[in-house]
Amino acid sequence: MNAKNGTNLAPAKPIETAKSKTQDVQEDLAVAGAELHLTNTALEHSLPAKEKTGDVRKALDQNGLVEERVVQAAEELAEVTDLLEEEIAQRQKLERELAQRPPMAGYAQ
């Protein structure tokens, strides 16, 4: 039994924890990007053209840039999550292969 969380599961390996955290952050960024898009769209459509000048225009443009960066960061984190999943699968395969090998003479188990 795992004393840390009271389950019968082995503690998560660091790479699995990293994958989980990366996936959580990616999901949060995706939601934030969608919320920014909704906000920016609402502002663009609700503000009269004469009010979309000067600092207001700069703020709208900046919000658009932030939205793009958030969406891009979410996409990049999704790629990192995929790479971590591949690494985990490869490690699990190697661990299974090592477990099936007979013990080497002269080495204690």
Tab-separated table of N, CA and C in Angstrom:
chain	number	residue	atom	x	y	z
A	1	MET	N	0.847	-1.185	0.000
A	1	MET	CA	0.000	0.000	0.000
A	1	MET	C	0.886	1.239	0.000
A	2	ASN	N	0.510	2.234	-0.760
A	2	ASN	CA	1.253	3.476	-0.833
A	2	ASN	C	0.894	4.333	0.375
A	3	ALA	N	1.887	4.562	1.246
A	3	ALA	CA	1.630	5.334	2.466
A	3	ALA	C	1.259	6.776	2.174
A	4	LYS	N	1.744	7.299	1.071
A	4	LYS	CA	1.504	8.707	0.751
A	4	LYS	C	0.046	8.993	0.418
A	5	ASN	N	-0.591	8.112	-0.387
A	5	ASN	CA	-1.956	8.395	-0.805
A	5	ASN	C	-2.955	7.319	-0.385
A	6	GLY	N	-2.508	6.300	0.387
A	6	GLY	CA	-3.409	5.294	0.914
A	6	GLY	C	-3.997	4.360	-0.124
A	7	THR	N	-3.347	4.231	-1.281
A	7	THR	CA	-3.843	3.339	-2.325
A	7	THR	C	-2.901	2.164	-2.481
A	8	ASN	N	-3.332	1.181	-3.243
A	8	ASN	CA	-2.478	0.040	-3.565
A	8	ASN	C	-1.605	0.310	-4.779
A	9	LEU	N	-1.721	1.481	-5.350
A	9	LEU	CA	-0.954	1.832	-6.539
A	9	LEU	C	0.443	2.281	-6.143
A	10	ALA	N	1.391	1.977	-7.004
A	10	ALA	CA	2.757	2.457	-6.795
A	10	ALA	C	2.772	3.970	-7.007
A	11	PRO	N	3.682	4.673	-6.340
A	11	PRO	CA	3.745	6.119	-6.556
A	11	PRO	C	4.081	6.426	-8.016
A	12	ALA	N	3.555	7.526	-8.490
A	12	ALA	CA	3.802	7.923	-9.876
A	12	ALA	C	5.282	8.230	-10.064
A	13	LYS	N	5.785	7.857	-11.224
A	13	LYS	CA	7.163	8.175	-11.559
A	13	LYS	C	7.225	9.639	-11.972
A	14	PRO	N	8.384	10.274	-11.806
A	14	PRO	CA	8.495	11.700	-12.147
A	14	PRO	C	8.031	12.032	-13.562
A	15	ILE	N	8.336	11.174	-14.527
A	15	ILE	CA	7.939	11.482	-15.905
A	15	ILE	C	6.417	11.434	-16.051
A	16	GLU	N	5.764	10.526	-15.322
A	16	GLU	CA	4.305	10.450	-15.369
A	16	GLU	C	3.680	11.669	-14.695
A	17	THR	N	4.294	12.119	-13.603
A	17	THR	CA	3.828	13.325	-12.928
A	17	THR	C	4.000	14.537	-13.842
A	18	ALA	N	5.128	14.598	-14.536
A	18	ALA	CA	5.379	15.703	-15.469
A	18	ALA	C	4.351	15.704	-16.586
A	19	LYS	N	4.030	14.524	-17.111
A	19	LYS	CA	3.028	14.417	-18.179
A	19	LYS	C	1.670	14.898	-17.685
A	20	SER	N	1.307	14.473	-16.503
A	20	SER	CA	0.010	14.860	-15.938
A	20	SER	C	-0.072	16.375	-15.729
A	21	LYS	N	0.975	16.945	-15.163
A	21	LYS	CA	0.982	18.399	-14.930
A	21	LYS	C	0.983	19.165	-16.250
A	22	THR	N	1.746	18.671	-17.211
A	22	THR	CA	1.789	19.325	-18.521
A	22	THR	C	0.418	19.292	-19.175
A	23	GLN	N	-0.243	18.158	-19.070
A	23	GLN	CA	-1.580	18.024	-19.652
A	23	GLN	C	-2.567	18.952	-18.954
A	24	ASP	N	-2.476	19.064	-17.632
A	24	ASP	CA	-3.364	19.966	-16.886
A	24	ASP	C	-3.160	21.417	-17.309
A	25	VAL	N	-1.899	21.827	-17.431
A	25	VAL	CA	-1.600	23.196	-17.835
A	25	VAL	C	-2.072	23.443	-19.266
A	26	GLN	N	-1.876	22.468	-20.138
A	26	GLN	CA	-2.318	22.597	-21.530
A	26	GLN	C	-3.825	22.789	-21.588
A	27	GLU	N	-4.559	22.019	-20.808
A	27	GLU	CA	-6.014	22.151	-20.784
A	27	GLU	C	-6.431	23.520	-20.247
A	28	ASP	N	-5.761	23.983	-19.186
A	28	ASP	CA	-6.059	25.311	-18.639
A	28	ASP	C	-5.789	26.405	-19.675
A	29	LEU	N	-4.676	26.267	-20.397
A	29	LEU	CA	-4.353	27.259	-21.424
A	29	LEU	C	-5.365	27.234	-22.568
A	30	ALA	N	-5.815	26.051	-22.932
A	30	ALA	CA	-6.815	25.950	-23.998
A	30	ALA	C	-8.105	26.658	-23.589
A	31	VAL	N	-8.517	26.459	-22.348
A	31	VAL	CA	-9.717	27.137	-21.841
A	31	VAL	C	-9.487	28.651	-21.806
A	32	ALA	N	-8.331	29.070	-21.322
A	32	ALA	CA	-8.024	30.499	-21.260
A	32	ALA	C	-8.015	31.119	-22.654
A	33	GLY	N	-7.462	30.405	-23.623
A	33	GLY	CA	-7.454	30.896	-25.005
A	33	GLY	C	-8.852	31.055	-25.554
A	34	ALA	N	-9.717	30.090	-25.266
A	34	ALA	CA	-11.103	30.178	-25.725
A	34	ALA	C	-11.833	31.344	-25.056
A	35	GLU	N	-11.580	31.534	-23.761
A	35	GLU	CA	-12.202	32.649	-23.043
A	35	GLU	C	-11.710	33.990	-23.580
A	36	LEU	N	-10.412	34.083	-23.855
A	36	LEU	CA	-9.875	35.316	-24.445
A	36	LEU	C	-10.511	35.585	-25.808
A	37	HIS	N	-10.671	34.538	-26.585
A	37	HIS	CA	-11.286	34.701	-27.900
A	37	HIS	C	-12.717	35.235	-27.764
A	38	LEU	N	-13.474	34.664	-26.853
A	38	LEU	CA	-14.846	35.136	-26.641
A	38	LEU	C	-14.866	36.594	-26.188
A	39	THR	N	-13.987	36.934	-25.272
A	39	THR	CA	-13.916	38.308	-24.776
A	39	THR	C	-13.531	39.270	-25.892
A	40	ASN	N	-12.499	38.905	-26.650
A	40	ASN	CA	-12.054	39.773	-27.736
A	40	ASN	C	-13.129	39.944	-28.802
A	41	THR	N	-13.811	38.865	-29.127
A	41	THR	CA	-14.883	38.929	-30.124
A	41	THR	C	-16.015	39.826	-29.630
A	42	ALA	N	-16.386	39.666	-28.359
A	42	ALA	CA	-17.454	40.499	-27.792
A	42	ALA	C	-17.063	41.969	-27.813
A	43	LEU	N	-15.830	42.265	-27.442
A	43	LEU	CA	-15.378	43.662	-27.440
A	43	LEU	C	-15.356	44.232	-28.858
A	44	GLU	N	-14.831	43.459	-29.785
A	44	GLU	CA	-14.761	43.942	-31.170
A	44	GLU	C	-16.149	44.228	-31.739
A	45	HIS	N	-17.123	43.399	-31.401
A	45	HIS	CA	-18.463	43.564	-31.951
A	45	HIS	C	-19.313	44.580	-31.190
A	46	SER	N	-19.045	44.759	-29.904
A	46	SER	CA	-19.905	45.648	-29.122
A	46	SER	C	-19.429	47.097	-29.096
A	47	LEU	N	-18.133	47.315	-29.311
A	47	LEU	CA	-17.633	48.697	-29.294
A	47	LEU	C	-17.859	49.356	-30.656
A	48	PRO	N	-18.376	50.571	-30.627
A	48	PRO	CA	-18.520	51.302	-31.892
A	48	PRO	C	-17.135	51.584	-32.495
A	49	ALA	N	-17.092	51.664	-33.794
A	49	ALA	CA	-15.821	51.892	-34.501
A	49	ALA	C	-15.119	53.151	-34.012
A	50	LYS	N	-15.879	54.195	-33.709
A	50	LYS	CA	-15.250	55.460	-33.282
A	50	LYS	C	-14.545	55.331	-31.928
A	51	GLU	N	-14.908	54.302	-31.151
A	51	GLU	CA	-14.269	54.098	-29.847
A	51	GLU	C	-13.074	53.149	-29.931
A	52	LYS	N	-12.880	52.533	-31.082
A	52	LYS	CA	-11.774	51.596	-31.246
A	52	LYS	C	-10.553	52.302	-31.834
A	53	THR	N	-10.148	53.367	-31.190
A	53	THR	CA	-8.984	54.125	-31.629
A	53	THR	C	-8.047	54.330	-30.446
A	54	GLY	N	-6.850	54.772	-30.735
A	54	GLY	CA	-5.885	55.104	-29.683
A	54	GLY	C	-5.598	53.943	-28.751
A	55	ASP	N	-5.694	54.226	-27.448
A	55	ASP	CA	-5.375	53.219	-26.432
A	55	ASP	C	-6.330	52.031	-26.468
A	56	VAL	N	-7.586	52.278	-26.803
A	56	VAL	CA	-8.554	51.188	-26.887
A	56	VAL	C	-8.145	50.227	-28.012
A	57	ARG	N	-7.753	50.791	-29.168
A	57	ARG	CA	-7.310	49.960	-30.281
A	57	ARG	C	-6.073	49.160	-29.894
A	58	LYS	N	-5.129	49.830	-29.212
A	58	LYS	CA	-3.912	49.150	-28.767
A	58	LYS	C	-4.258	48.012	-27.812
A	59	ALA	N	-5.190	48.248	-26.898
A	59	ALA	CA	-5.585	47.218	-25.937
A	59	ALA	C	-6.248	46.039	-26.650
A	60	LEU	N	-7.113	46.326	-27.604
A	60	LEU	CA	-7.762	45.256	-28.368
A	60	LEU	C	-6.729	44.439	-29.139
A	61	ASP	N	-5.794	45.136	-29.777
A	61	ASP	CA	-4.740	44.453	-30.528
A	61	ASP	C	-3.868	43.601	-29.600
A	62	GLN	N	-3.525	44.167	-28.442
A	62	GLN	CA	-2.694	43.439	-27.473
A	62	GLN	C	-3.431	42.198	-26.971
A	63	ASN	N	-4.714	42.330	-26.699
A	63	ASN	CA	-5.499	41.165	-26.269
A	63	ASN	C	-5.493	40.088	-27.345
A	64	GLY	N	-5.573	40.499	-28.594
A	64	GLY	CA	-5.512	39.540	-29.700
A	64	GLY	C	-4.186	38.812	-29.737
A	65	LEU	N	-3.091	39.552	-29.508
A	65	LEU	CA	-1.765	38.932	-29.480
A	65	LEU	C	-1.622	37.959	-28.306
A	66	VAL	N	-2.146	38.358	-27.154
A	66	VAL	CA	-2.093	37.477	-25.989
A	66	VAL	C	-2.888	36.206	-26.263
A	67	GLU	N	-4.046	36.356	-26.885
A	67	GLU	CA	-4.864	35.190	-27.245
A	67	GLU	C	-4.069	34.237	-28.135
A	68	GLU	N	-3.404	34.784	-29.149
A	68	GLU	CA	-2.607	33.949	-30.051
A	68	GLU	C	-1.493	33.224	-29.303
A	69	ARG	N	-0.829	33.927	-28.386
A	69	ARG	CA	0.266	33.314	-27.618
A	69	ARG	C	-0.255	32.204	-26.708
A	70	VAL	N	-1.394	32.427	-26.090
A	70	VAL	CA	-1.969	31.417	-25.201
A	70	VAL	C	-2.348	30.177	-26.003
A	71	VAL	N	-2.984	30.376	-27.143
A	71	VAL	CA	-3.371	29.244	-27.987
A	71	VAL	C	-2.118	28.502	-28.461
A	72	GLN	N	-1.090	29.230	-28.870
A	72	GLN	CA	0.156	28.604	-29.325
A	72	GLN	C	0.814	27.822	-28.188
A	73	ALA	N	0.823	28.395	-26.990
A	73	ALA	CA	1.419	27.694	-25.850
A	73	ALA	C	0.650	26.413	-25.544
A	74	ALA	N	-0.670	26.454	-25.648
A	74	ALA	CA	-1.488	25.262	-25.414
A	74	ALA	C	-1.160	24.184	-26.454
A	75	GLU	N	-1.002	24.591	-27.698
A	75	GLU	CA	-0.665	23.634	-28.756
A	75	GLU	C	0.716	23.020	-28.514
A	76	GLU	N	1.673	23.846	-28.099
A	76	GLU	CA	3.024	23.339	-27.838
A	76	GLU	C	3.028	22.386	-26.646
A	77	LEU	N	2.239	22.707	-25.622
A	77	LEU	CA	2.165	21.810	-24.477
A	77	LEU	C	1.485	20.494	-24.845
A	78	ALA	N	0.546	20.535	-25.766
A	78	ALA	CA	-0.079	19.297	-26.237
A	78	ALA	C	0.976	18.431	-26.921
A	79	GLU	N	1.871	19.050	-27.681
A	79	GLU	CA	2.954	18.310	-28.325
A	79	GLU	C	3.900	17.716	-27.277
A	80	VAL	N	4.211	18.489	-26.232
A	80	VAL	CA	5.079	17.994	-25.162
A	80	VAL	C	4.410	16.812	-24.459
A	81	THR	N	3.120	16.909	-24.215
A	81	THR	CA	2.386	15.815	-23.586
A	81	THR	C	2.478	14.556	-24.441
A	82	ASP	N	2.314	14.711	-25.749
A	82	ASP	CA	2.437	13.561	-26.655
A	82	ASP	C	3.830	12.943	-26.579
A	83	LEU	N	4.861	13.784	-26.533
A	83	LEU	CA	6.228	13.277	-26.429
A	83	LEU	C	6.453	12.543	-25.107
A	84	LEU	N	5.895	13.090	-24.035
A	84	LEU	CA	6.021	12.428	-22.737
A	84	LEU	C	5.297	11.082	-22.743
A	85	GLU	N	4.140	11.025	-23.379
A	85	GLU	CA	3.411	9.757	-23.482
A	85	GLU	C	4.231	8.724	-24.253
A	86	GLU	N	4.883	9.157	-25.327
A	86	GLU	CA	5.750	8.252	-26.090
A	86	GLU	C	6.909	7.757	-25.227
A	87	GLU	N	7.508	8.657	-24.473
A	87	GLU	CA	8.629	8.285	-23.600
A	87	GLU	C	8.165	7.301	-22.532
A	88	ILE	N	7.006	7.536	-21.946
A	88	ILE	CA	6.471	6.627	-20.931
A	88	ILE	C	6.231	5.248	-21.527
A	89	ALA	N	5.621	5.206	-22.703
A	89	ALA	CA	5.355	3.921	-23.365
A	89	ALA	C	6.658	3.185	-23.657
A	90	GLN	N	7.668	3.910	-24.134
A	90	GLN	CA	8.953	3.291	-24.437
A	90	GLN	C	9.604	2.750	-23.162
A	91	ARG	N	9.547	3.513	-22.084
A	91	ARG	CA	10.133	3.056	-20.823
A	91	ARG	C	9.403	1.822	-20.290
A	92	GLN	N	8.068	1.841	-20.383
A	92	GLN	CA	7.299	0.684	-19.916
A	92	GLN	C	7.655	-0.563	-20.715
A	93	LYS	N	7.820	-0.393	-22.016
A	93	LYS	CA	8.210	-1.524	-22.869
A	93	LYS	C	9.571	-2.059	-22.442
A	94	LEU	N	10.531	-1.162	-22.230
A	94	LEU	CA	11.868	-1.582	-21.808
A	94	LEU	C	11.840	-2.247	-20.436
A	95	GLU	N	11.022	-1.722	-19.530
A	95	GLU	CA	10.912	-2.320	-18.201
A	95	GLU	C	10.341	-3.738	-18.294
A	96	ARG	N	9.342	-3.931	-19.162
A	96	ARG	CA	8.774	-5.272	-19.351
A	96	ARG	C	9.826	-6.226	-19.927
A	97	GLU	N	10.578	-5.733	-20.909
A	97	GLU	CA	11.624	-6.562	-21.514
A	97	GLU	C	12.689	-6.942	-20.485
A	98	LEU	N	13.082	-5.976	-19.652
A	98	LEU	CA	14.084	-6.264	-18.624
A	98	LEU	C	13.550	-7.246	-17.594
A	99	ALA	N	12.286	-7.143	-17.256
A	99	ALA	CA	11.694	-8.044	-16.267
A	99	ALA	C	11.628	-9.475	-16.788
A	100	GLN	N	11.580	-9.648	-18.098
A	100	GLN	CA	11.479	-10.982	-18.687
A	100	GLN	C	12.845	-11.639	-18.891
A	101	ARG	N	13.898	-10.872	-18.783
A	101	ARG	CA	15.244	-11.429	-18.958
A	101	ARG	C	15.626	-12.262	-17.740
A	102	PRO	N	16.347	-13.339	-17.979
A	102	PRO	CA	16.835	-14.129	-16.839
A	102	PRO	C	17.916	-13.328	-16.103
A	103	PRO	N	18.041	-13.562	-14.808
A	103	PRO	CA	19.074	-12.823	-14.052
A	103	PRO	C	20.465	-13.193	-14.546
A	104	MET	N	21.320	-12.203	-14.504
A	104	MET	CA	22.697	-12.424	-14.945
A	104	MET	C	23.479	-13.082	-13.811
A	105	ALA	N	24.349	-14.032	-14.173
A	105	ALA	CA	25.168	-14.744	-13.185
A	105	ALA	C	26.061	-13.737	-12.466
A	106	GLY	N	26.143	-13.878	-11.163
A	106	GLY	CA	27.021	-13.003	-10.386
A	106	GLY	C	26.349	-11.739	-9.880
A	107	TYR	N	25.085	-11.513	-10.265
A	107	TYR	CA	24.366	-10.337	-9.808
A	107	TYR	C	23.199	-10.771	-8.943
A	108	ALA	N	23.088	-10.177	-7.776
A	108	ALA	CA	21.980	-10.518	-6.874
A	108	ALA	C	20.731	-9.796	-7.312
A	109	GLN	N	19.602	-10.395	-7.100
A	109	GLN	CA	18.310	-9.785	-7.462
A	109	GLN	C	17.765	-8.987	-6.324
